[in-house]
PDB file of C-alpha atoms in Angstrom:
ATOM      1  CA  UNK F   1       6.177  49.859 -59.304  1.00 62.00           C
ATOM      2  CA  UNK F   2       8.881  48.285 -57.238  1.00 71.00           C
ATOM      3  CA  UNK F   3       8.486  46.686 -53.890  1.00 74.00           C
ATOM      4  CA  UNK F   4      11.063  46.891 -51.215  1.00 72.00           C
ATOM      5  CA  UNK F   5      11.485  43.855 -48.995  1.00 75.00           C
ATOM      6  CA  UNK F   6      12.603  44.473 -45.458  1.00 75.00           C
ATOM      7  CA  UNK F   7      15.952  42.993 -44.553  1.00 75.00           C
ATOM      8  CA  UNK F   8      15.739  39.591 -42.825  1.00 75.00           C
ATOM      9  CA  UNK F   9      17.633  39.100 -39.581  1.00 70.00           C
ATOM     10  CA  UNK F  10      20.552  36.696 -39.788  1.00 66.00           C
ATOM     11  CA  UNK F  11      19.656  33.140 -38.881  1.00 69.00           C
ATOM     12  CA  UNK F  12      21.400  31.441 -36.017  1.00 61.00           C
ATOM     13  CA  UNK F  13      22.002  27.764 -36.170  1.00 60.00           C
ATOM     14  CA  UNK F  14      20.292  25.585 -33.550  1.00 58.00           C
ATOM     15  CA  UNK F  15      23.670  24.742 -32.046  1.00 57.00           C
ATOM     16  CA  UNK F  16      24.314  28.420 -31.293  1.00 59.00           C
ATOM     17  CA  UNK F  17      21.151  28.933 -29.231  1.00 61.00           C
ATOM     18  CA  UNK F  18      21.900  29.582 -25.634  1.00 66.00           C
ATOM     19  CA  UNK F  19      20.268  27.885 -22.705  1.00 70.00           C
ATOM     20  CA  UNK F  20      19.775  24.402 -21.424  1.00 74.00           C
ATOM     21  CA  UNK F  21      18.567  21.953 -24.031  1.00 78.00           C
ATOM     22  CA  UNK F  22      16.655  19.105 -22.476  1.00 80.00           C
ATOM     23  CA  UNK F  23      15.728  16.141 -24.595  1.00 84.00           C
ATOM     24  CA  UNK F  24      12.829  13.816 -23.780  1.00 83.00           C
ATOM     25  CA  UNK F  25      15.292  11.074 -22.875  1.00 84.00           C
ATOM     26  CA  UNK F  26      16.719  13.267 -20.107  1.00 87.00           C
ATOM     27  CA  UNK F  27      13.235  13.941 -18.763  1.00 89.00           C
ATOM     28  CA  UNK F  28      12.378  10.250 -18.529  1.00 92.00           C
ATOM     29  CA  UNK F  29      15.515   9.206 -16.624  1.00 92.00           C
ATOM     30  CA  UNK F  30      14.166   9.975 -13.098  1.00 93.00           C
ATOM     31  CA  UNK F  31      11.121   7.791 -13.757  1.00 93.00           C
ATOM     32  CA  UNK F  32      13.296   5.049 -15.230  1.00 93.00           C
ATOM     33  CA  UNK F  33      15.635   5.182 -12.245  1.00 94.00           C
ATOM     34  CA  UNK F  34      12.691   4.880  -9.852  1.00 95.00           C
ATOM     35  CA  UNK F  35      11.268   1.990 -11.867  1.00 94.00           C
ATOM     36  CA  UNK F  36      14.599   0.184 -11.898  1.00 93.00           C
ATOM     37  CA  UNK F  37      15.143   0.673  -8.181  1.00 94.00           C
ATOM     38  CA  UNK F  38      11.674  -0.532  -7.198  1.00 94.00           C
ATOM     39  CA  UNK F  39      11.497  -3.547  -9.520  1.00 94.00           C
ATOM     40  CA  UNK F  40      14.928  -4.768 -10.522  1.00 95.00           C
ATOM     41  CA  UNK F  41      16.799  -4.371  -7.233  1.00 94.00           C
ATOM     42  CA  UNK F  42      14.328  -6.645  -5.353  1.00 94.00           C
ATOM     43  CA  UNK F  43      14.460  -9.122  -8.240  1.00 95.00           C
ATOM     44  CA  UNK F  44      18.243  -9.359  -8.147  1.00 96.00           C
ATOM     45  CA  UNK F  45      18.214  -9.569  -4.351  1.00 94.00           C
ATOM     46  CA  UNK F  46      15.830 -12.519  -4.646  1.00 94.00           C
ATOM     47  CA  UNK F  47      18.161 -14.209  -7.121  1.00 95.00           C
ATOM     48  CA  UNK F  48      21.081 -13.552  -4.766  1.00 94.00           C
ATOM     49  CA  UNK F  49      19.268 -15.055  -1.764  1.00 92.00           C
ATOM     50  CA  UNK F  50      18.246 -18.093  -3.816  1.00 93.00           C
ATOM     51  CA  UNK F  51      21.871 -19.295  -3.756  1.00 95.00           C
ATOM     52  CA  UNK F  52      21.800 -19.578   0.048  1.00 94.00           C
ATOM     53  CA  UNK F  53      19.971 -21.863   2.462  1.00 92.00           C
ATOM     54  CA  UNK F  54      18.097 -19.256   4.432  1.00 87.00           C
ATOM     55  CA  UNK F  55      16.295 -20.317   7.595  1.00 85.00           C
ATOM     56  CA  UNK F  56      13.940 -17.797   9.186  1.00 84.00           C
ATOM     57  CA  UNK F  57      14.289 -19.476  12.571  1.00 88.00           C
ATOM     58  CA  UNK F  58      18.053 -18.883  12.539  1.00 88.00           C
ATOM     59  CA  UNK F  59      18.713 -15.992  10.115  1.00 83.00           C
ATOM     60  CA  UNK F  60      22.382 -15.702  11.092  1.00 87.00           C
ATOM     61  CA  UNK F  61      23.133 -19.130   9.586  1.00 88.00           C
ATOM     62  CA  UNK F  62      22.770 -19.060   5.804  1.00 89.00           C
ATOM     63  CA  UNK F  63      25.343 -21.238   4.078  1.00 93.00           C
ATOM     64  CA  UNK F  64      26.021 -20.855   0.367  1.00 94.00           C
ATOM     65  CA  UNK F  65      24.534 -23.820  -1.502  1.00 94.00           C
ATOM     66  CA  UNK F  66      24.822 -22.664  -5.123  1.00 93.00           C
ATOM     67  CA  UNK F  67      22.142 -23.936  -7.473  1.00 95.00           C
ATOM     68  CA  UNK F  68      20.933 -26.667  -5.087  1.00 94.00           C
ATOM     69  CA  UNK F  69      17.620 -24.819  -4.516  1.00 92.00           C
ATOM     70  CA  UNK F  70      16.999 -24.828  -8.288  1.00 93.00           C
ATOM     71  CA  UNK F  71      17.959 -28.500  -8.601  1.00 93.00           C
ATOM     72  CA  UNK F  72      15.527 -29.356  -5.802  1.00 91.00           C
ATOM     73  CA  UNK F  73      12.815 -27.246  -7.407  1.00 88.00           C
ATOM     74  CA  UNK F  74      13.157 -28.894 -10.814  1.00 89.00           C
ATOM     75  CA  UNK F  75      13.661 -32.514  -9.678  1.00 90.00           C
ATOM     76  CA  UNK F  76      11.041 -32.902  -6.942  1.00 91.00           C
ATOM     77  CA  UNK F  77       7.917 -34.458  -8.533  1.00 90.00           C
ATOM     78  CA  UNK F  78       5.590 -32.475  -6.267  1.00 94.00           C
ATOM     79  CA  UNK F  79       7.217 -29.198  -7.318  1.00 91.00           C
ATOM     80  CA  UNK F  80       6.973 -30.171 -10.987  1.00 89.00           C
ATOM     81  CA  UNK F  81       3.252 -30.856 -10.565  1.00 92.00           C
ATOM     82  CA  UNK F  82       2.818 -27.510  -8.791  1.00 93.00           C
ATOM     83  CA  UNK F  83       4.741 -25.675 -11.535  1.00 90.00           C
ATOM     84  CA  UNK F  84       2.589 -27.393 -14.177  1.00 92.00           C
ATOM     85  CA  UNK F  85      -0.602 -26.384 -12.368  1.00 96.00           C
ATOM     86  CA  UNK F  86       0.654 -22.796 -12.100  1.00 96.00           C
ATOM     87  CA  UNK F  87       1.456 -22.603 -15.823  1.00 96.00           C
ATOM     88  CA  UNK F  88      -1.902 -24.171 -16.684  1.00 97.00           C
ATOM     89  CA  UNK F  89      -3.801 -21.747 -14.438  1.00 97.00           C
ATOM     90  CA  UNK F  90      -1.911 -18.679 -15.677  1.00 97.00           C
ATOM     91  CA  UNK F  91      -2.170 -19.683 -19.335  1.00 97.00           C
ATOM     92  CA  UNK F  92      -5.837 -20.616 -19.060  1.00 97.00           C
ATOM     93  CA  UNK F  93      -6.840 -17.412 -17.327  1.00 97.00           C
ATOM     94  CA  UNK F  94      -4.809 -15.367 -19.815  1.00 97.00           C
ATOM     95  CA  UNK F  95      -6.441 -17.100 -22.762  1.00 98.00           C
ATOM     96  CA  UNK F  96      -9.920 -16.757 -21.270  1.00 97.00           C
ATOM     97  CA  UNK F  97      -9.321 -13.082 -20.477  1.00 96.00           C
ATOM     98  CA  UNK F  98      -8.099 -12.361 -24.002  1.00 97.00           C
ATOM     99  CA  UNK F  99     -11.025 -14.150 -25.634  1.00 98.00           C
ATOM    100  CA  UNK F 100     -13.726 -12.620 -23.423  1.00 95.00           C
ATOM    101  CA  UNK F 101     -12.143  -9.161 -23.446  1.00 93.00           C
ATOM    102  CA  UNK F 102     -11.743  -9.179 -27.218  1.00 95.00           C
ATOM    103  CA  UNK F 103     -15.312 -10.392 -27.742  1.00 95.00           C
ATOM    104  CA  UNK F 104     -16.698  -7.713 -25.407  1.00 92.00           C
ATOM    105  CA  UNK F 105     -14.617  -5.028 -27.105  1.00 92.00           C
ATOM    106  CA  UNK F 106     -15.898  -6.066 -30.534  1.00 94.00           C
ATOM    107  CA  UNK F 107     -19.484  -6.178 -29.311  1.00 92.00           C
ATOM    108  CA  UNK F 108     -19.322  -2.806 -27.535  1.00 91.00           C
ATOM    109  CA  UNK F 109     -17.762  -1.177 -30.585  1.00 92.00           C
ATOM    110  CA  UNK F 110     -20.886  -1.804 -32.692  1.00 93.00           C
ATOM    111  CA  UNK F 111     -23.770   0.646 -32.903  1.00 93.00           C
ATOM    112  CA  UNK F 112     -26.844  -0.450 -30.910  1.00 92.00           C
ATOM    113  CA  UNK F 113     -29.454   1.068 -28.633  1.00 93.00           C
ATOM    114  CA  UNK F 114     -28.165   1.516 -25.086  1.00 91.00           C
ATOM    115  CA  UNK F 115     -24.503   1.219 -26.044  1.00 92.00           C
ATOM    116  CA  UNK F 116     -23.484   4.240 -23.944  1.00 92.00           C
ATOM    117  CA  UNK F 117     -25.314   2.882 -20.899  1.00 93.00           C
ATOM    118  CA  UNK F 118     -23.754  -0.562 -21.295  1.00 91.00           C
ATOM    119  CA  UNK F 119     -20.272   0.926 -21.693  1.00 91.00           C
ATOM    120  CA  UNK F 120     -20.835   2.979 -18.544  1.00 90.00           C
ATOM    121  CA  UNK F 121     -21.941  -0.098 -16.624  1.00 88.00           C
ATOM    122  CA  UNK F 122     -18.909  -2.043 -17.855  1.00 88.00           C
ATOM    123  CA  UNK F 123     -16.423   0.641 -16.779  1.00 87.00           C
ATOM    124  CA  UNK F 124     -18.167   1.329 -13.465  1.00 85.00           C
ATOM    125  CA  UNK F 125     -16.616  -1.789 -11.943  1.00 80.00           C
ATOM    126  CA  UNK F 126     -13.361   0.175 -11.759  1.00 83.00           C
ATOM    127  CA  UNK F 127     -15.072   2.500  -9.258  1.00 82.00           C
ATOM    128  CA  UNK F 128     -15.621  -0.313  -6.774  1.00 83.00           C
ATOM    129  CA  UNK F 129     -12.054  -0.471  -5.436  1.00 84.00           C
ATOM    130  CA  UNK F 130     -11.802   3.217  -4.404  1.00 85.00           C
ATOM    131  CA  UNK F 131     -15.218   2.970  -2.759  1.00 85.00           C
ATOM    132  CA  UNK F 132     -14.270  -0.201  -0.885  1.00 87.00           C
ATOM    133  CA  UNK F 133     -10.999   1.413   0.195  1.00 86.00           C
ATOM    134  CA  UNK F 134     -12.851   4.457   1.514  1.00 88.00           C
ATOM    135  CA  UNK F 135     -15.290   2.271   3.455  1.00 88.00           C
ATOM    136  CA  UNK F 136     -12.423   0.273   4.979  1.00 86.00           C
ATOM    137  CA  UNK F 137     -10.635   3.462   6.038  1.00 86.00           C
ATOM    138  CA  UNK F 138     -13.797   4.907   7.560  1.00 87.00           C
ATOM    139  CA  UNK F 139     -15.199   1.848   9.295  1.00 86.00           C
ATOM    140  CA  UNK F 140     -12.170  -0.273  10.157  1.00 87.00           C
ATOM    141  CA  UNK F 141      -9.306   2.148  10.593  1.00 87.00           C
ATOM    142  CA  UNK F 142     -10.811   5.471  11.654  1.00 86.00           C
ATOM    143  CA  UNK F 143     -13.701   4.201  13.763  1.00 86.00           C
ATOM    144  CA  UNK F 144     -13.354   5.945  17.159  1.00 84.00           C
ATOM    145  CA  UNK F 145     -14.601   2.962  19.158  1.00 83.00           C
ATOM    146  CA  UNK F 146     -13.007  -0.120  17.625  1.00 83.00           C
ATOM    147  CA  UNK F 147     -10.838   1.219  14.791  1.00 86.00           C
ATOM    148  CA  UNK F 148      -7.154   0.469  14.351  1.00 88.00           C
ATOM    149  CA  UNK F 149      -6.003   4.028  15.026  1.00 87.00           C
ATOM    150  CA  UNK F 150      -8.164   4.152  18.145  1.00 87.00           C
ATOM    151  CA  UNK F 151      -6.424   0.975  19.348  1.00 87.00           C
ATOM    152  CA  UNK F 152      -2.994   2.509  18.652  1.00 90.00           C
ATOM    153  CA  UNK F 153      -3.902   5.637  20.614  1.00 88.00           C
ATOM    154  CA  UNK F 154      -5.222   3.490  23.487  1.00 87.00           C
ATOM    155  CA  UNK F 155      -1.990   1.453  23.416  1.00 89.00           C
ATOM    156  CA  UNK F 156      -0.052   4.671  23.921  1.00 89.00           C
ATOM    157  CA  UNK F 157      -2.017   5.360  27.093  1.00 86.00           C
ATOM    158  CA  UNK F 158      -4.554   7.851  25.808  1.00 84.00           C
ATOM    159  CA  UNK F 159      -8.149   7.045  26.756  1.00 75.00           C
ATOM    160  CA  UNK F 160     -10.151   5.474  23.980  1.00 63.00           C
ATOM    161  CA  UNK F 161     -13.103   7.411  22.588  1.00 55.00           C
ATOM    162  CA  UNK F 162     -16.552   6.284  23.703  1.00 54.00           C
ATOM    163  CA  UNK F 163     -18.090   7.128  20.373  1.00 50.00           C
ATOM    164  CA  UNK F 164     -20.141  10.111  21.551  1.00 51.00           C
ATOM    165  CA  UNK F 165     -20.804  12.845  19.022  1.00 51.00           C
ATOM    166  CA  UNK F 166     -18.429  15.325  20.689  1.00 52.00           C
ATOM    167  CA  UNK F 167     -15.440  12.995  20.746  1.00 52.00           C
ATOM    168  CA  UNK F 168     -15.698  11.495  17.252  1.00 53.00           C
ATOM    169  CA  UNK F 169     -12.721  11.704  14.966  1.00 51.00           C
ATOM    170  CA  UNK F 170     -13.344  13.371  11.631  1.00 55.00           C
ATOM    171  CA  UNK F 171     -13.962  10.556   9.225  1.00 50.00           C
TER     172      UNK F 171
END
């Protein structure tokens, strides 16, 4: 008994496929461009302004002074003490955070009774900031009697709400 195999269609090389070929690198470029514009441009502007004596009282007068700001920063004993304190504080808090975070991670990775509850309690602190933000928006910004937006509306000449139920803003 003989078997007949159906003919296979000719293969086309990947280079011959039609259409737009988008690589992952092309897809990431918009995000990279945004990241560069929002982080590196302000950094380089700061470096640029550091070569000038800039006075906020008289912003039109800003003479070029070169590296004099850096010389002053690194030779003034008070600035050196402040820089030392900053490095000590940053290094100490980083070391403490790494040690405590690593110890908590190792402890919470072990099997014990109530581990799921403890993990939930540990992660629940991340919920505090959105809740605080919502309370600030509701009570400080959107309050119809003394809120910020009520003050802006009153500044534009519109009568301020008295806080009655019928005139409350949706909050």
